[in-house]
PDB file of C-alpha atoms in Angstrom:
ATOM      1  CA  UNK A   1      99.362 119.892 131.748  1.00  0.00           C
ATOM      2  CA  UNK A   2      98.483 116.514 132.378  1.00  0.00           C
ATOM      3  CA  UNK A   3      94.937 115.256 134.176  1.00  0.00           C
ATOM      4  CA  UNK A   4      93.928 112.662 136.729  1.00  0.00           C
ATOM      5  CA  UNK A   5      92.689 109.813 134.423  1.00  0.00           C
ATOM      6  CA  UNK A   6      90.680 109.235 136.701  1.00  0.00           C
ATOM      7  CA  UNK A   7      87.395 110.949 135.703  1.00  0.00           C
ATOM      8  CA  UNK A   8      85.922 114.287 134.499  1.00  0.00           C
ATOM      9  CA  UNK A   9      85.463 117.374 136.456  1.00  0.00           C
ATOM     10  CA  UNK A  10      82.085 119.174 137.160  1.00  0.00           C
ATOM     11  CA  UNK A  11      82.912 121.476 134.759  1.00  0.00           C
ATOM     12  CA  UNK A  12      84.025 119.050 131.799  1.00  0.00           C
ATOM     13  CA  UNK A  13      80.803 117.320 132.452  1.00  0.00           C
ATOM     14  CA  UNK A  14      78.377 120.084 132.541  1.00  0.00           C
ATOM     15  CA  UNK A  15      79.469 121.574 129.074  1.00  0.00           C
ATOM     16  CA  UNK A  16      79.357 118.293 127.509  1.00  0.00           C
ATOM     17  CA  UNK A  17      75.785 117.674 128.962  1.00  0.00           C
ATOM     18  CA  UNK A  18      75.003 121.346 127.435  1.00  0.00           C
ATOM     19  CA  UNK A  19      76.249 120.509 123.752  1.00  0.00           C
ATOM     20  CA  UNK A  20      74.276 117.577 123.748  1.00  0.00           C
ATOM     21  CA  UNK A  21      71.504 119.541 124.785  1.00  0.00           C
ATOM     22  CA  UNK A  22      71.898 122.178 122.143  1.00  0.00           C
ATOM     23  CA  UNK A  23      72.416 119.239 119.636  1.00  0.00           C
ATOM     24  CA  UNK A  24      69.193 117.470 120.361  1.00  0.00           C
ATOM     25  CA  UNK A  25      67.418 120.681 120.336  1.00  0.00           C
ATOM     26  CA  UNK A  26      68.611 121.568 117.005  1.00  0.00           C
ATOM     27  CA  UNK A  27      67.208 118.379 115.342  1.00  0.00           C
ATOM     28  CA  UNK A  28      64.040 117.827 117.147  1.00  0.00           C
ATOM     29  CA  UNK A  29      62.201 119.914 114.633  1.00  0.00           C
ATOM     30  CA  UNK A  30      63.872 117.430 111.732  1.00  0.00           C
ATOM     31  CA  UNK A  31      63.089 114.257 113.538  1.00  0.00           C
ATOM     32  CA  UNK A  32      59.287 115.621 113.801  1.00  0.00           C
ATOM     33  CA  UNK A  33      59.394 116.734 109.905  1.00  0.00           C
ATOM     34  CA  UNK A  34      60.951 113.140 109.112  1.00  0.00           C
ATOM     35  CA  UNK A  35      58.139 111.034 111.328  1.00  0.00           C
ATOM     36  CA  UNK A  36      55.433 113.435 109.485  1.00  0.00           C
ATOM     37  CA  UNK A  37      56.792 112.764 106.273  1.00  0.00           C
ATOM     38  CA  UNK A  38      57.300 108.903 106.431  1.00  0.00           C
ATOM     39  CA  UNK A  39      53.650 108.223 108.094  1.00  0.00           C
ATOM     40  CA  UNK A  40      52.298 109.524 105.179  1.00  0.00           C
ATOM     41  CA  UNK A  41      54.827 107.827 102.834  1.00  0.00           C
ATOM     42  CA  UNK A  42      53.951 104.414 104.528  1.00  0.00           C
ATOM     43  CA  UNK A  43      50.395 104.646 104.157  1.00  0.00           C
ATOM     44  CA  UNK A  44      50.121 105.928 100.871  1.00  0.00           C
ATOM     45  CA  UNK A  45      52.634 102.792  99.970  1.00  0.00           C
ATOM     46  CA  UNK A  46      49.751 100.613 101.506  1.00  0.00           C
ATOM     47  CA  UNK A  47      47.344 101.734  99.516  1.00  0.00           C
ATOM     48  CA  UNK A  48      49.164 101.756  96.274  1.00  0.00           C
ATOM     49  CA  UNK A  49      50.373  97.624  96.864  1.00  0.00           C
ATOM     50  CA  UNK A  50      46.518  97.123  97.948  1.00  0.00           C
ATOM     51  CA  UNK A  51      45.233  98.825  94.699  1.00  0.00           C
ATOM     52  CA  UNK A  52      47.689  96.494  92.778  1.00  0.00           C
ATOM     53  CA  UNK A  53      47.335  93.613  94.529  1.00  0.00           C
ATOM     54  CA  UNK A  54      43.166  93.836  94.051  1.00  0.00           C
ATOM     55  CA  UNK A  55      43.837  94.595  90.175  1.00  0.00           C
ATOM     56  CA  UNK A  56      45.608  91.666  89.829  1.00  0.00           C
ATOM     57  CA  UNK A  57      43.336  89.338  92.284  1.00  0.00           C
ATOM     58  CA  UNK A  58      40.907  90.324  89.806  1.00  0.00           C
ATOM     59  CA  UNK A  59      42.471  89.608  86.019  1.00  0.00           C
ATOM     60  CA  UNK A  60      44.208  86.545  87.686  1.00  0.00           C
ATOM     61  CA  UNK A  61      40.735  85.091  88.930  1.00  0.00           C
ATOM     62  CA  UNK A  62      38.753  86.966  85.748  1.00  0.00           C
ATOM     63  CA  UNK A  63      36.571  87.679  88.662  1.00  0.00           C
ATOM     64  CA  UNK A  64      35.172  91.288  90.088  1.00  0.00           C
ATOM     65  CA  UNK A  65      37.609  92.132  93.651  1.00  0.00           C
ATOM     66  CA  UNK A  66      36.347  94.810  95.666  1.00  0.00           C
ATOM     67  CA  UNK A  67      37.835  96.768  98.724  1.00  0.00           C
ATOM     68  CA  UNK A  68      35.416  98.173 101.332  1.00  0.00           C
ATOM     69  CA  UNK A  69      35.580 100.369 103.958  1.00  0.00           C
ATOM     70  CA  UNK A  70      35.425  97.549 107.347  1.00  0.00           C
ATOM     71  CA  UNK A  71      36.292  97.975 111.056  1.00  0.00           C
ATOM     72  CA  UNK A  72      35.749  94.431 111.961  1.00  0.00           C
ATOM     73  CA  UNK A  73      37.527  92.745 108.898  1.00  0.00           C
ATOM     74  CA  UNK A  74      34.669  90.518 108.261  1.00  0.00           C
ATOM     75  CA  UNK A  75      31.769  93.075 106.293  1.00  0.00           C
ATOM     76  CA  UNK A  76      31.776  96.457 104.840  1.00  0.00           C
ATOM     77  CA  UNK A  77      30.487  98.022 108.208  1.00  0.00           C
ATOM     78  CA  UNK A  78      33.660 100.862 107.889  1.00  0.00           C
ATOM     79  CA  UNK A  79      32.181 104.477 108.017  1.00  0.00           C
ATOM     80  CA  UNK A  80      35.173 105.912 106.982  1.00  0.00           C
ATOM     81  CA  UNK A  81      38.701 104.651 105.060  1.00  0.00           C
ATOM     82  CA  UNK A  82      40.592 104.995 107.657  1.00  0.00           C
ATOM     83  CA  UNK A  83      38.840 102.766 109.654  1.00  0.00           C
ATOM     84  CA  UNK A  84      40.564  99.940 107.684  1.00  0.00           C
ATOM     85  CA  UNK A  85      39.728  98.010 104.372  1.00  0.00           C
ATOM     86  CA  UNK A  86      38.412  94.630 103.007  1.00  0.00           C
ATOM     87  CA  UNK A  87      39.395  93.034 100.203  1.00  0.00           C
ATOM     88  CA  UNK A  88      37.200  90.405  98.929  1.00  0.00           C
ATOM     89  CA  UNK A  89      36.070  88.694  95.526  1.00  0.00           C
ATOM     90  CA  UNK A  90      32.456  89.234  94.427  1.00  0.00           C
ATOM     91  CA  UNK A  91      31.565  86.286  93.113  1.00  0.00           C
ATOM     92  CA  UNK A  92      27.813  86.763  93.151  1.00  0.00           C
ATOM     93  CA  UNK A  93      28.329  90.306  91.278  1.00  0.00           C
ATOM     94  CA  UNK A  94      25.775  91.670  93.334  1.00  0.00           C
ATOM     95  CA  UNK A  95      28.644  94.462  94.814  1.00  0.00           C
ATOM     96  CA  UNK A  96      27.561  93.606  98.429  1.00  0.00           C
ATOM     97  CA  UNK A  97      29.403  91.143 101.446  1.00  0.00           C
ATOM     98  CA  UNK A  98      27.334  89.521 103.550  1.00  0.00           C
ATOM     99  CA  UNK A  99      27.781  86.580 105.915  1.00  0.00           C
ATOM    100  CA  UNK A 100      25.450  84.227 103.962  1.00  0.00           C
ATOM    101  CA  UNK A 101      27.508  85.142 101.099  1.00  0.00           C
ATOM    102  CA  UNK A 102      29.900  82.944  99.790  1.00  0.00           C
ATOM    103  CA  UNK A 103      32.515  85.632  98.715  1.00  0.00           C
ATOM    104  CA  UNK A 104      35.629  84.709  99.541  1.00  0.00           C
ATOM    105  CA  UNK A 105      37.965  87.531 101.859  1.00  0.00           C
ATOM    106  CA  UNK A 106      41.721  88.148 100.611  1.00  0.00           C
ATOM    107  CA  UNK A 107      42.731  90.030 103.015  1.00  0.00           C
ATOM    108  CA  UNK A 108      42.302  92.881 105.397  1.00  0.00           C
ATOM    109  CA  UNK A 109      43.992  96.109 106.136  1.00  0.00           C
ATOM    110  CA  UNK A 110      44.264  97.364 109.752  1.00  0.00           C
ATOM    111  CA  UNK A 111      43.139 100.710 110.562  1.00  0.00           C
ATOM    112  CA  UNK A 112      45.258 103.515 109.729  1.00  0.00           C
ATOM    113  CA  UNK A 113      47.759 105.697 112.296  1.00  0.00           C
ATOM    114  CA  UNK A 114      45.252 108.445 113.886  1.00  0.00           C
ATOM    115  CA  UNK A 115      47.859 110.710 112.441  1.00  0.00           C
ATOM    116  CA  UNK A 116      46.878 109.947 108.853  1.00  0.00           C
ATOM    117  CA  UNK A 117      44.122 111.267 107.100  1.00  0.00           C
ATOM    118  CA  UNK A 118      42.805 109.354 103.528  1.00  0.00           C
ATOM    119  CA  UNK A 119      40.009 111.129 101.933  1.00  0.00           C
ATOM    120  CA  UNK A 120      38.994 110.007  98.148  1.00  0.00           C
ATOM    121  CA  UNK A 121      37.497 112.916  95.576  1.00  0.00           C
ATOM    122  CA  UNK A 122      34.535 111.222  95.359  1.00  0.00           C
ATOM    123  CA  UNK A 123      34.053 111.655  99.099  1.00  0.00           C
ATOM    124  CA  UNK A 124      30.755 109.294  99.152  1.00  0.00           C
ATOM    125  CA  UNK A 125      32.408 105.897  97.864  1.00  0.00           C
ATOM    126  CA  UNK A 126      32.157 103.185 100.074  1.00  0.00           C
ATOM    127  CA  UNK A 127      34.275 100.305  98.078  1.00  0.00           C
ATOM    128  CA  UNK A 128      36.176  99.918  95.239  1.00  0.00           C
ATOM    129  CA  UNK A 129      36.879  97.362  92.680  1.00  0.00           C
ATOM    130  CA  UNK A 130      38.609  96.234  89.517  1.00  0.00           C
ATOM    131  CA  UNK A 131      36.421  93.776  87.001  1.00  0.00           C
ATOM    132  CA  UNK A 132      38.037  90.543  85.638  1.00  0.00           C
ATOM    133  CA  UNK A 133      39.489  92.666  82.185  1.00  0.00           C
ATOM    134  CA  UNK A 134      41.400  94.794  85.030  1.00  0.00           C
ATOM    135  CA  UNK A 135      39.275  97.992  84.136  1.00  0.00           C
ATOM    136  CA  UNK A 136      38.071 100.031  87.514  1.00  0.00           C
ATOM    137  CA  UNK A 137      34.949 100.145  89.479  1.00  0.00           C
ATOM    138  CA  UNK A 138      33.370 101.867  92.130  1.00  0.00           C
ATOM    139  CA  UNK A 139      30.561 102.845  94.465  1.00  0.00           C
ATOM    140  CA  UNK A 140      30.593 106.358  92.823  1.00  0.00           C
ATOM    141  CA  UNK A 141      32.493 105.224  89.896  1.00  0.00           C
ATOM    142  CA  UNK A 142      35.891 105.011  90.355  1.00  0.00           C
ATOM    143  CA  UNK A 143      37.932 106.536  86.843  1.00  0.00           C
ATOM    144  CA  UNK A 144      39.789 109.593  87.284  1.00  0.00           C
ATOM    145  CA  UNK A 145      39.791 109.411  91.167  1.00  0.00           C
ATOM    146  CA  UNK A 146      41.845 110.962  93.648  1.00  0.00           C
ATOM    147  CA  UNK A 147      43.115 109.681  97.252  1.00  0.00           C
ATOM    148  CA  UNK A 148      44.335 112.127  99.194  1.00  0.00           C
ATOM    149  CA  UNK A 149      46.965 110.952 102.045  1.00  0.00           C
ATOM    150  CA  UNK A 150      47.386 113.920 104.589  1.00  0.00           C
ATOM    151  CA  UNK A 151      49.373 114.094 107.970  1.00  0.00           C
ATOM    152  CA  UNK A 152      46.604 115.258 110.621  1.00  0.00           C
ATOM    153  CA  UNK A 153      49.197 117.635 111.688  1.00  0.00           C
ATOM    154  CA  UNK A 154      48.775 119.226 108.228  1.00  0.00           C
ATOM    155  CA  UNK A 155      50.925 120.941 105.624  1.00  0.00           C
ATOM    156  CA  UNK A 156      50.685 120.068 101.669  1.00  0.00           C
ATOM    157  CA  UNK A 157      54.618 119.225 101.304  1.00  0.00           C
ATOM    158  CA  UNK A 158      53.916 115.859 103.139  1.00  0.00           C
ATOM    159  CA  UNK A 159      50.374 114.934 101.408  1.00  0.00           C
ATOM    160  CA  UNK A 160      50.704 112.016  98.657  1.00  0.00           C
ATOM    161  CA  UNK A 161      48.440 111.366  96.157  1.00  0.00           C
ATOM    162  CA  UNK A 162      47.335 108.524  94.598  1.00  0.00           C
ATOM    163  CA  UNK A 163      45.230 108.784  91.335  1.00  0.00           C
ATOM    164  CA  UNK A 164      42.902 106.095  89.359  1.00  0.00           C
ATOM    165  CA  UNK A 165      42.721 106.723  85.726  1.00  0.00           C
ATOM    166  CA  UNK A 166      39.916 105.361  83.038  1.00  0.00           C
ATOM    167  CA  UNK A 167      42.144 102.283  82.345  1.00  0.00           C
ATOM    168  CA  UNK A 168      42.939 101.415  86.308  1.00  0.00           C
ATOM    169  CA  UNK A 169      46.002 102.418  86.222  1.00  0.00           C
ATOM    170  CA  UNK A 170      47.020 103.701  89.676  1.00  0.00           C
ATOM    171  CA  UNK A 171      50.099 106.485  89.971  1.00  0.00           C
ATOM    172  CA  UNK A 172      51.633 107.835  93.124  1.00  0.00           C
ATOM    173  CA  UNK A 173      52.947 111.513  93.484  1.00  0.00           C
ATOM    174  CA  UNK A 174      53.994 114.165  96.396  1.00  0.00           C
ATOM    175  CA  UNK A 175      51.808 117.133  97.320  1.00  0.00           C
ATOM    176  CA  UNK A 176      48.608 116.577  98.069  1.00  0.00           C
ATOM    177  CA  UNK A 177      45.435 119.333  98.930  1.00  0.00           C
ATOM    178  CA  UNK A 178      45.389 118.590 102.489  1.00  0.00           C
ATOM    179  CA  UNK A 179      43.271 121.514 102.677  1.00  0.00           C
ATOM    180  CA  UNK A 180      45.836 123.718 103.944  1.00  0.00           C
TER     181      UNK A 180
END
């Protein structure tokens, strides 16, 4: 039987509206899952390059680089980590940034998506740092710590981890204790 090419009936265009309805229905749930998964993936990525980009600030300058916790990108006033970070040579050695200091900024992270959570093991460090031999340092000491990267949403199979060992080397992996 041959149809008017002129268009599609009611009925032609209601079942295709349907499928597509079933069809976007069906992957909602793996579009959420994928969003979930690659917040967390792109943070933890930014925290990893900033960890290697301050080890190597610091053997490159044989100078102490430190990254703070900072909302306004100019001082350490962060209360949290994921209220954004400073990065910043200490060249007093005195561990602090202040605006009479002359320590010189290298750059500064924005805050993190609301949807992220970054928690460290050693849950009272306020900055980090890596000495001019490339060896870690931290507020609380910074070998053998852990940064957890959670989705606020929760579940473990999206957290990332990225641990600090004795030497400073820094090593990304899945699954992190989001405290789920």
């Amino acid at each position: 039987m041959f149809t008017d090419p002129k268009g599609f009936t009611l009925s032609e265009l209601l079942v295709a509206v349907a499928i597509v309805a079933i069809l976007a229905a069906a992957a909602a749930p793996s579009f959420q899952t994928f969003l979930q998964n690659s917040r967390v993936s792109a943070q933890a990525d930014c925290l990893m390059s900033a960890l290697q980009l301050m080890r190597m600030e610091a053997i490159k300058r044989n100078s102490t680089v430190r990254l703070c916790q900072s909302q306004s990108g100019r001082s350490c006033d962060g209360i949290s980590w994921n209220d954004g970070w400073l990065m910043w040579v200490d060249t007093e050695g005195d561990g602090s940034l202040e605006a009479e200091d002359s320590q010189e900024v290298i750059r500064y992270f924005e805050p993190i998506s609301d949807q992220v959570v970054l928690t460290n093991s050693r849950s009272s460090m306020t900055w980090i740092g890596y000495r001019g031999d490339g060896t870690p340092v931290g507020s609380t000491g910074m070998a053998n710590s852990t940064w957890s990267i959670c989705h606020s949403a929760g579940g473990d199979e999206f957290g990332r981890e990225i641990v600090i060992n004795r030497t400073g080397r820094a090593r990304r992996s899945r699954g992190a204790d989001c405290g789920n």
